[in-house]
PDB file of C-alpha atoms in Angstrom:
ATOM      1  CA  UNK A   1      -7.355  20.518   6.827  1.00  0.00           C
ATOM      2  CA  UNK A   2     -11.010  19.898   5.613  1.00  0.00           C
ATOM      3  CA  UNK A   3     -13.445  17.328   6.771  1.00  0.00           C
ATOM      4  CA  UNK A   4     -15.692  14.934   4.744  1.00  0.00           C
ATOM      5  CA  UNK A   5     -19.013  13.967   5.975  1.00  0.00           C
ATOM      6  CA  UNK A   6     -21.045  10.766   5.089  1.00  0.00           C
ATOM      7  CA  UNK A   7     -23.562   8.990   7.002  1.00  0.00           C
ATOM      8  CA  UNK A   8     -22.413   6.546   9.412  1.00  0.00           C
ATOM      9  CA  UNK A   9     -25.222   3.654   7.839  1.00  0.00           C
ATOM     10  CA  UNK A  10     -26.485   2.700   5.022  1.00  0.00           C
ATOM     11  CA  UNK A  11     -28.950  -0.385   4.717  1.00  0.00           C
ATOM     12  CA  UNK A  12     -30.047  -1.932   1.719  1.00  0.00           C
ATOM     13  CA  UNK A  13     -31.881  -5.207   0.426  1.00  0.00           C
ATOM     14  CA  UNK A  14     -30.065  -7.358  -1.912  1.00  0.00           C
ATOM     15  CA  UNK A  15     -31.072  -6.186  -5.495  1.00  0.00           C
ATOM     16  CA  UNK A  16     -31.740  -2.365  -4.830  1.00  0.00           C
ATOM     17  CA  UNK A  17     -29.451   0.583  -4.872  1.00  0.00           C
ATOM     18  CA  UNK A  18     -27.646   1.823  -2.430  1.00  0.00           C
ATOM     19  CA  UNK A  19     -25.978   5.650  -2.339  1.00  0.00           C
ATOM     20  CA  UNK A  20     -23.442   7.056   0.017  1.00  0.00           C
ATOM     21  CA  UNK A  21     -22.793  10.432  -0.437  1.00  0.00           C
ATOM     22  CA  UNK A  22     -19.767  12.673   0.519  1.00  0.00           C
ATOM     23  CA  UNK A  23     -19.713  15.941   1.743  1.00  0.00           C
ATOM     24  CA  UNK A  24     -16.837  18.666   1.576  1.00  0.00           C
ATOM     25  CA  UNK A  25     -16.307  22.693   1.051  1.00  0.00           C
ATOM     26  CA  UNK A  26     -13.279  21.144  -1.305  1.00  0.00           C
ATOM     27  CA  UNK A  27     -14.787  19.154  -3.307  1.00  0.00           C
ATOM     28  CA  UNK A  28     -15.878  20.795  -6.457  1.00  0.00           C
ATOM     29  CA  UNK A  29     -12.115  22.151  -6.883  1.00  0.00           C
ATOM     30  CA  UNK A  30     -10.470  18.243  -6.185  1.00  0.00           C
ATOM     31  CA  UNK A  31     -11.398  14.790  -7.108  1.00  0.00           C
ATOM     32  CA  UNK A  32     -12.665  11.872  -5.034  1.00  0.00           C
ATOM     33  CA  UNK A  33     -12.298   8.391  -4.433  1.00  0.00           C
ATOM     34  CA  UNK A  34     -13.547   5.991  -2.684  1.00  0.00           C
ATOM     35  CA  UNK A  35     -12.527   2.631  -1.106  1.00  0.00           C
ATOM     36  CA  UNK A  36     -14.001  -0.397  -0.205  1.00  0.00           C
ATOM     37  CA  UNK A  37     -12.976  -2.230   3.244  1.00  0.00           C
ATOM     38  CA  UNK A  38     -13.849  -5.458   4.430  1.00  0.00           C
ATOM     39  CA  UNK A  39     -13.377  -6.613   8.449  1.00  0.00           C
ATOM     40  CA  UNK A  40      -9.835  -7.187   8.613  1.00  0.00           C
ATOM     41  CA  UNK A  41      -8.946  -6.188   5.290  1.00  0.00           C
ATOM     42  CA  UNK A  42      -6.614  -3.838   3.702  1.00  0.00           C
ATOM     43  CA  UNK A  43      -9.448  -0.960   1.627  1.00  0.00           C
ATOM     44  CA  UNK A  44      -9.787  -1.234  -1.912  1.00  0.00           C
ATOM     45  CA  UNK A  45     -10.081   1.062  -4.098  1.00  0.00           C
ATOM     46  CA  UNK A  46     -13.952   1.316  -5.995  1.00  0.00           C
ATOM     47  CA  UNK A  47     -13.858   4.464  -7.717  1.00  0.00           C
ATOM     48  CA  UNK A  48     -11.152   7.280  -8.704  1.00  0.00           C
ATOM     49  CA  UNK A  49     -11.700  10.628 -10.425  1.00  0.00           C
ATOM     50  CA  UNK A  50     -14.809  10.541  -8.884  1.00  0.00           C
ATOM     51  CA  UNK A  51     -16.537   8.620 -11.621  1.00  0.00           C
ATOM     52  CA  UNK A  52     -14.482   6.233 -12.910  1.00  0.00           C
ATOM     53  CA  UNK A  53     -13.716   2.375 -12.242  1.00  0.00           C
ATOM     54  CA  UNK A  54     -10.955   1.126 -12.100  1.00  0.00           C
ATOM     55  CA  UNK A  55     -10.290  -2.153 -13.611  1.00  0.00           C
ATOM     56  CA  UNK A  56     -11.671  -5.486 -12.295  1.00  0.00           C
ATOM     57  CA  UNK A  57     -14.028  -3.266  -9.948  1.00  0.00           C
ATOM     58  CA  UNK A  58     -18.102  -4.438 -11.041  1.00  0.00           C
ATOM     59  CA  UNK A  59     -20.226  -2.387 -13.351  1.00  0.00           C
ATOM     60  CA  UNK A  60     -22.650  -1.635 -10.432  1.00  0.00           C
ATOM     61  CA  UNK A  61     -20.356   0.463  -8.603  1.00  0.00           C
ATOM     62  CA  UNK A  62     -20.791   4.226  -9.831  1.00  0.00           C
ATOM     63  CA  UNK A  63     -19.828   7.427  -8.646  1.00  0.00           C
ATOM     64  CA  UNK A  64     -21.079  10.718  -9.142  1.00  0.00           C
ATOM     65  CA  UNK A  65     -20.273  14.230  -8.519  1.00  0.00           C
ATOM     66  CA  UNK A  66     -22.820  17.548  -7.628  1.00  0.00           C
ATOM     67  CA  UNK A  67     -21.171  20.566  -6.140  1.00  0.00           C
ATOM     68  CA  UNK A  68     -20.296  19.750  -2.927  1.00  0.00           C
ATOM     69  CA  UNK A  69     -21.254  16.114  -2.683  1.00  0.00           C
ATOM     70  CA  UNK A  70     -19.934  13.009  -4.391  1.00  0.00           C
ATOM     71  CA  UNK A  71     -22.556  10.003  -4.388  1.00  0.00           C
ATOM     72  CA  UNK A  72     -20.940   6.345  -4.474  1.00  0.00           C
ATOM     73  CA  UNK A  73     -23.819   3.977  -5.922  1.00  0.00           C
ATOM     74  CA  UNK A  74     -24.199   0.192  -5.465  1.00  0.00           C
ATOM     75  CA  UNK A  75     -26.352  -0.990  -8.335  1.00  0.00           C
ATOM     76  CA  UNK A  76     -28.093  -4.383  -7.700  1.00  0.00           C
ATOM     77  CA  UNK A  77     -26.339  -4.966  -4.176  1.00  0.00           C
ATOM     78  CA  UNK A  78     -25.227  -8.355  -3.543  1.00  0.00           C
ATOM     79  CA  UNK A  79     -24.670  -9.768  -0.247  1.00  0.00           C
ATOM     80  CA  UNK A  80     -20.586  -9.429  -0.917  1.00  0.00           C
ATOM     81  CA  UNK A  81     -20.657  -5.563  -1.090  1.00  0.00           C
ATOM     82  CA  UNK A  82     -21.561  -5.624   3.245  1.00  0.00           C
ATOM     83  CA  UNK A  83     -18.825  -3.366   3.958  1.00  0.00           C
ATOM     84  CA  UNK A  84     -17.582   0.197   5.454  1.00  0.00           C
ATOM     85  CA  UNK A  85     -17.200   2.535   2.497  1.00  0.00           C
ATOM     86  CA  UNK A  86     -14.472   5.646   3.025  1.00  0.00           C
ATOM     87  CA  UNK A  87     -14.492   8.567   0.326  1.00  0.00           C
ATOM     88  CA  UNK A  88     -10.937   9.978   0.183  1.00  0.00           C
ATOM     89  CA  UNK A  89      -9.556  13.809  -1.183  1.00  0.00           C
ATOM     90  CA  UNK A  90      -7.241  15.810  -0.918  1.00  0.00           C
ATOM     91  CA  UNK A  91      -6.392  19.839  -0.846  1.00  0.00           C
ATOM     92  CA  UNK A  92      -4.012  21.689  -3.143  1.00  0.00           C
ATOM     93  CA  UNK A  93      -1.050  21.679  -0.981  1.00  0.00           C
ATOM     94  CA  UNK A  94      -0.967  17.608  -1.285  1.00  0.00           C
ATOM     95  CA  UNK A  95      -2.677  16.844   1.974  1.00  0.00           C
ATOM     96  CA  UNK A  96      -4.999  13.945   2.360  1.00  0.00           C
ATOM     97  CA  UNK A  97      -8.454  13.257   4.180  1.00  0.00           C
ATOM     98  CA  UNK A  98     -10.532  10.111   4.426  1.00  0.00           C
ATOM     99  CA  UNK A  99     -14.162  10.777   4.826  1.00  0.00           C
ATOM    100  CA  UNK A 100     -16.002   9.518   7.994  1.00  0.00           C
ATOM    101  CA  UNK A 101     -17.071   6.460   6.679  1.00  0.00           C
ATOM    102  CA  UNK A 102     -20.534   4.545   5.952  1.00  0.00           C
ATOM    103  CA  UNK A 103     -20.986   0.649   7.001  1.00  0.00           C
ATOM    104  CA  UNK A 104     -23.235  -0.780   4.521  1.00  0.00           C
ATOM    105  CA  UNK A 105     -25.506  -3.466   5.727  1.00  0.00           C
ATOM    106  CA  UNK A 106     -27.251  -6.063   2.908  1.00  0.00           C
ATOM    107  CA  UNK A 107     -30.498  -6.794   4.870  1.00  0.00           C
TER     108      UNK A 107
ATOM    109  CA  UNK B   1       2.053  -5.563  -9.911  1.00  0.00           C
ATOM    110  CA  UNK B   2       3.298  -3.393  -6.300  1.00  0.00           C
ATOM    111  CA  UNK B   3       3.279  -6.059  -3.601  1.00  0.00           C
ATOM    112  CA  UNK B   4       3.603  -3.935  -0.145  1.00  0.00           C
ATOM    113  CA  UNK B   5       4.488  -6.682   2.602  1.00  0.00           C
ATOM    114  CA  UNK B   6       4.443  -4.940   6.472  1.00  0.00           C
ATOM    115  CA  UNK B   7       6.175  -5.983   9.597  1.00  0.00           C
ATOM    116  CA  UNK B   8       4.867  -7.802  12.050  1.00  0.00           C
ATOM    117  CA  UNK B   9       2.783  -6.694  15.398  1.00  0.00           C
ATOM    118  CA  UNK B  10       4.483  -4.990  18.122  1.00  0.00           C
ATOM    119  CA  UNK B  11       3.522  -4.252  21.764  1.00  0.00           C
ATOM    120  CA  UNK B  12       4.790  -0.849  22.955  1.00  0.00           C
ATOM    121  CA  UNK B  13       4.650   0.891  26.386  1.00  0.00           C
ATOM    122  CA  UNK B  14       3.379   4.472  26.817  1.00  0.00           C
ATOM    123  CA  UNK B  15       6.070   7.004  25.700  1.00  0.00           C
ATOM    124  CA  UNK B  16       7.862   4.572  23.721  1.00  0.00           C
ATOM    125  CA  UNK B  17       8.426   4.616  19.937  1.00  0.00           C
ATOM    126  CA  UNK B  18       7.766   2.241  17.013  1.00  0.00           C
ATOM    127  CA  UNK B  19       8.738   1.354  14.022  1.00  0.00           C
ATOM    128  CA  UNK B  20       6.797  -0.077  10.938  1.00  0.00           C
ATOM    129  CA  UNK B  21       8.323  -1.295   7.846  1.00  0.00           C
ATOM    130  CA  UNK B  22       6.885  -1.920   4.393  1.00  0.00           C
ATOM    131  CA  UNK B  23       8.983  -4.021   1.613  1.00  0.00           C
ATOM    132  CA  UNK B  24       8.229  -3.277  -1.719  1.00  0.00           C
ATOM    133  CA  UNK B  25       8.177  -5.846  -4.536  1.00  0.00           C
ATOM    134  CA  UNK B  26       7.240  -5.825  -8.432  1.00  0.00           C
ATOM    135  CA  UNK B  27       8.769  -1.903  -8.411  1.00  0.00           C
ATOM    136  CA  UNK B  28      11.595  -0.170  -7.170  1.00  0.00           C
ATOM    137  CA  UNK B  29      10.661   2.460  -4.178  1.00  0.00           C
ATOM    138  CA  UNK B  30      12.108   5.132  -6.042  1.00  0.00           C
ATOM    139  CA  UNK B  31       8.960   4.725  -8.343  1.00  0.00           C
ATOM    140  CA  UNK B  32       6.671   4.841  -5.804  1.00  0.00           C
ATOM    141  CA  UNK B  33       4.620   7.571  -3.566  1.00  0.00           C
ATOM    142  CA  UNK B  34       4.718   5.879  -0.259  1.00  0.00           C
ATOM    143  CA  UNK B  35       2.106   7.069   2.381  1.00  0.00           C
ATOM    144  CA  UNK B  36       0.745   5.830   5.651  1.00  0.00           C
ATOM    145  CA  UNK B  37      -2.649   5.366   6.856  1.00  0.00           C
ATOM    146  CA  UNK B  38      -4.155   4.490  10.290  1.00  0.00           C
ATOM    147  CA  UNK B  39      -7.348   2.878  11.759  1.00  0.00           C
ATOM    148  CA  UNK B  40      -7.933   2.612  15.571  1.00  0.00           C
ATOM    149  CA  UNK B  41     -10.045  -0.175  16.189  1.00  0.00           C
ATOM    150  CA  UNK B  42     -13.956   0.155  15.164  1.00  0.00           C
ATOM    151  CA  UNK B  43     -12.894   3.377  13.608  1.00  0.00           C
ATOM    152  CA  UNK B  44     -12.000   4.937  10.366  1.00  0.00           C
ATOM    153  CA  UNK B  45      -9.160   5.553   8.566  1.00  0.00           C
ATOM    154  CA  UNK B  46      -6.705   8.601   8.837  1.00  0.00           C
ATOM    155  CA  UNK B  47      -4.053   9.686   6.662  1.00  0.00           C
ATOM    156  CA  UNK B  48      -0.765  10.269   8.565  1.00  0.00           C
ATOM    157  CA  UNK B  49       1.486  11.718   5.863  1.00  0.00           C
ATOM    158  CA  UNK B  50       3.366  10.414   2.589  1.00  0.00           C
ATOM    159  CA  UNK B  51       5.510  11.426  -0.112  1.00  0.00           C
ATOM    160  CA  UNK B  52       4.852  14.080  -2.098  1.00  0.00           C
ATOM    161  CA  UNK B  53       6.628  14.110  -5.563  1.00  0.00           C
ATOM    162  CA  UNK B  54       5.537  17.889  -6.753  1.00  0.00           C
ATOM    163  CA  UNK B  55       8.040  19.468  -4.296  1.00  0.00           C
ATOM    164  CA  UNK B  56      10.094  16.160  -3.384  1.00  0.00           C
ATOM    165  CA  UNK B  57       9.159  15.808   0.275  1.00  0.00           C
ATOM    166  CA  UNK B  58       7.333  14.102   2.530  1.00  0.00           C
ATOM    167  CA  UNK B  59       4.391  15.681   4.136  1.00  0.00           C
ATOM    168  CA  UNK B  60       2.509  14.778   7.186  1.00  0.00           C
ATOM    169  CA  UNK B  61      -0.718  15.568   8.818  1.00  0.00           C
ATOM    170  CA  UNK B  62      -0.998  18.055  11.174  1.00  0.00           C
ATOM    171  CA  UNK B  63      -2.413  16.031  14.240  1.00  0.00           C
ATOM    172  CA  UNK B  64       1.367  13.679  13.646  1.00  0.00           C
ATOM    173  CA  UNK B  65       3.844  16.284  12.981  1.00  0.00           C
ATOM    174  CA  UNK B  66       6.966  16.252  15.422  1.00  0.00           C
ATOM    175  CA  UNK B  67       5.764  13.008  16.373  1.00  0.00           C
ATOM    176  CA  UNK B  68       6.365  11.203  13.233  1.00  0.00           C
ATOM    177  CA  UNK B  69       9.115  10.147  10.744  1.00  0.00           C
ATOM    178  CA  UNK B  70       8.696   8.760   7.519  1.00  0.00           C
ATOM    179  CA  UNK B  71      11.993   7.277   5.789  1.00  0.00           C
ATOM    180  CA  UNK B  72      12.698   5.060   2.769  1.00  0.00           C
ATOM    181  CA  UNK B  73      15.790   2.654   1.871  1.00  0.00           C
ATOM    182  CA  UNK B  74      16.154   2.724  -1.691  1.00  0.00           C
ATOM    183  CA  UNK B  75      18.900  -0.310  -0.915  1.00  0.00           C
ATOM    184  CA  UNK B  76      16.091  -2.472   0.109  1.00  0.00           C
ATOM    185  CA  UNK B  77      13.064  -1.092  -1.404  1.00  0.00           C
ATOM    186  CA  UNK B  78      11.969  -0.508   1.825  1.00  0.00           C
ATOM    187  CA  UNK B  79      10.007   2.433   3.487  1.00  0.00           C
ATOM    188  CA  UNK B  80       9.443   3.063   6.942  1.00  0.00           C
ATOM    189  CA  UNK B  81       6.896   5.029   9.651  1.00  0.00           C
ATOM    190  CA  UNK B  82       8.200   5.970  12.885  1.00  0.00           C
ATOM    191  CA  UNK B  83       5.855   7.205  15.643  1.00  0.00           C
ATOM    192  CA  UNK B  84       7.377   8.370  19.183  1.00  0.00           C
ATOM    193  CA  UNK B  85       5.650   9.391  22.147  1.00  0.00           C
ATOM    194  CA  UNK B  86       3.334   6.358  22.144  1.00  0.00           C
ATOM    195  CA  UNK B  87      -0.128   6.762  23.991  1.00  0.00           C
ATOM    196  CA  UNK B  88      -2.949   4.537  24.490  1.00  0.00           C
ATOM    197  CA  UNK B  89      -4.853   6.352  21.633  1.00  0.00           C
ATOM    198  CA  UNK B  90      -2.428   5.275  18.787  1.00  0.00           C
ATOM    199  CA  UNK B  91      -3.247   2.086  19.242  1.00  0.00           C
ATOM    200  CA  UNK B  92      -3.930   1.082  15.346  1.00  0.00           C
ATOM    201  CA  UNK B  93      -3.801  -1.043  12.525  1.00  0.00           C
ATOM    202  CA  UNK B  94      -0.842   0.797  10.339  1.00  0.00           C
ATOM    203  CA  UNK B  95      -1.091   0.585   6.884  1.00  0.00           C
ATOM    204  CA  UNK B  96       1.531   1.846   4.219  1.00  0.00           C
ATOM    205  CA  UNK B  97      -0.523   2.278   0.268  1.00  0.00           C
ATOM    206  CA  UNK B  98       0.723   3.602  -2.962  1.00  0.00           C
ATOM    207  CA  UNK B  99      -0.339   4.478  -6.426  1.00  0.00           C
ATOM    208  CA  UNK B 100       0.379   1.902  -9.453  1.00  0.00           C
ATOM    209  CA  UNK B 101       1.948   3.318 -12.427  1.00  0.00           C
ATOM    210  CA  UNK B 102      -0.567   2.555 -14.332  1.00  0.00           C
ATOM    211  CA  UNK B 103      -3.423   4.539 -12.008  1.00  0.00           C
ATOM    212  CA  UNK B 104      -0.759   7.503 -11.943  1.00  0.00           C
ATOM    213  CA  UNK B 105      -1.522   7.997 -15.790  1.00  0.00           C
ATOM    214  CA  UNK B 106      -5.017   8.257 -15.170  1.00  0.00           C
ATOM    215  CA  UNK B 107      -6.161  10.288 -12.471  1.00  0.00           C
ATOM    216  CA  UNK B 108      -3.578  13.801 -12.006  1.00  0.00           C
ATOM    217  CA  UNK B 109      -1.710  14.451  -8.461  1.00  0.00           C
ATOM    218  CA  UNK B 110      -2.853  13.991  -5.438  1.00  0.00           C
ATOM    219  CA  UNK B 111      -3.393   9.829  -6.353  1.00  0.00           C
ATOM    220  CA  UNK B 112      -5.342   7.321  -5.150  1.00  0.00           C
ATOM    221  CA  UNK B 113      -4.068   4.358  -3.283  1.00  0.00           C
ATOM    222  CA  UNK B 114      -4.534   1.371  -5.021  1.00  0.00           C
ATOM    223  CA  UNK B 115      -2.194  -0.753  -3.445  1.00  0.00           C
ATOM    224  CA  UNK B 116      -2.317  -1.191   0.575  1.00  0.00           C
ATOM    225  CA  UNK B 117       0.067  -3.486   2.732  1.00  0.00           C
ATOM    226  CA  UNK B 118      -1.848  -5.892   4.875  1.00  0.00           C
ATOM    227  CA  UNK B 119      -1.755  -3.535   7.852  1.00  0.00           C
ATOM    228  CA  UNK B 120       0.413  -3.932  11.217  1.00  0.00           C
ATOM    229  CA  UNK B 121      -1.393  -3.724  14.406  1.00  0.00           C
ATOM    230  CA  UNK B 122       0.319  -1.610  16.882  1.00  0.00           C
ATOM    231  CA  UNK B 123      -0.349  -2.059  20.656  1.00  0.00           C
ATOM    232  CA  UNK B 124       0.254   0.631  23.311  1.00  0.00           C
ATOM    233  CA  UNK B 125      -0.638  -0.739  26.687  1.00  0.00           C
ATOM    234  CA  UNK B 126       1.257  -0.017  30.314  1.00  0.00           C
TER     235      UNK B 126
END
């Protein structure tokens, strides 16, 4: 199996933009997704297909996609979004891998 | 609406085994691509294995196989995660997620989770 890389931290004052960004060799041939998870929560899921939102998730949550790197993007952070971030993928043969996941800290 | 509802904690010895279940409501199993996910504490998550509809079986990460089991009861709705061989380093939250019909018709195989059970922690201690 593959490995995705992101950076363990990510800190941010409330009303900027803050990016996490995913790296994997298998990336530009599979999507990614990525989860929100809040202490002693179940994750969430933010963004799927790389780019898109799924329903009920806010408008400043955006995802991007650049070879091999996918970018999550926090528009306007509030104080709600403190939370670890995972990307997820996948290879052909059906196997999954979480990335290594960021802990975003509202300052 | 998939509602994924877990059992309870358990407190294993080394080399024992464990069991997890994870009752599906607002779907029948048979609809659903059931996989399991792990976090050991302060750490991230890791994919142990799930169903995978293109060839009809389940398929499990590496680091788990022979160690691992992953069953469903259609009767009940149902599925289960069985890890033997218990050590001090699968200590865990255990999670069981699926895809949502609806997400299944937007995004192509392998899916997203978007529904998670609320976890079952998992103790291995002598």
């Amino acid at each position: 199996s593959y490995e995705l890389t992101q950076p363990p931290s990510v800190s941010v004052s409330p009303g900027q933009t803050a990016r996490i960004t995913c790296s994997g060799d298998a990336l530009p041939k599979q999507y990614a997704y990525w989860y929100q998870q809040k202490p002693g929560q179940a994750p969430v899921l933010v963004i799927y297909k790389d780019i898109e939102r799924p329903s009920g998730i806010p408008e400043r949550f955006s995802g991007s996609s650049s070879g091999t790197t996918v970018t999550l993007t926090i528009s306007g952070v509030q104080a709600e979004d403190e939370a670890d971030y995972y990307c997820q993928s996948a290879d052909s043969s059906g196997t999954y891998v979480f990335g290594t996941g960021s802990k975003v800290t509202v300052l | 609406q998939v509602q994924l509802v877990q059992s309870g904690a358990e407190v294993k010895r080394p080399g024992a085994s464990v069991k997890v279940s994870c009752k599906v409501s607002g779907y029948t199993l048979t609809e659903l691509s059931m996989h399991w996910v792990r976090q050991a504490p302060g750490k991230g998550l890791e994919w142990m294995g799930g169903f995978d509809p293109e060839n009809g079986e389940t398929i499990y990460a590496q680091k788990f196989q022979g160690r691992v089991t992953m069953t469903e009861d259609y009767s009940t709705d149902t599925a289960y995660m069985e890890l033997s061989s218990l050590r001090s380093e699968d200590t865990a939250v255990y999670f069981c997620a699926t895809v949502g019909r609806e997400m299944a018709t937007l995004t192509p195989h392998p899916w997203p989770f978007d529904y998670w059970g609320q976890g079952t922690l998992v103790t291995v201690s002598s």
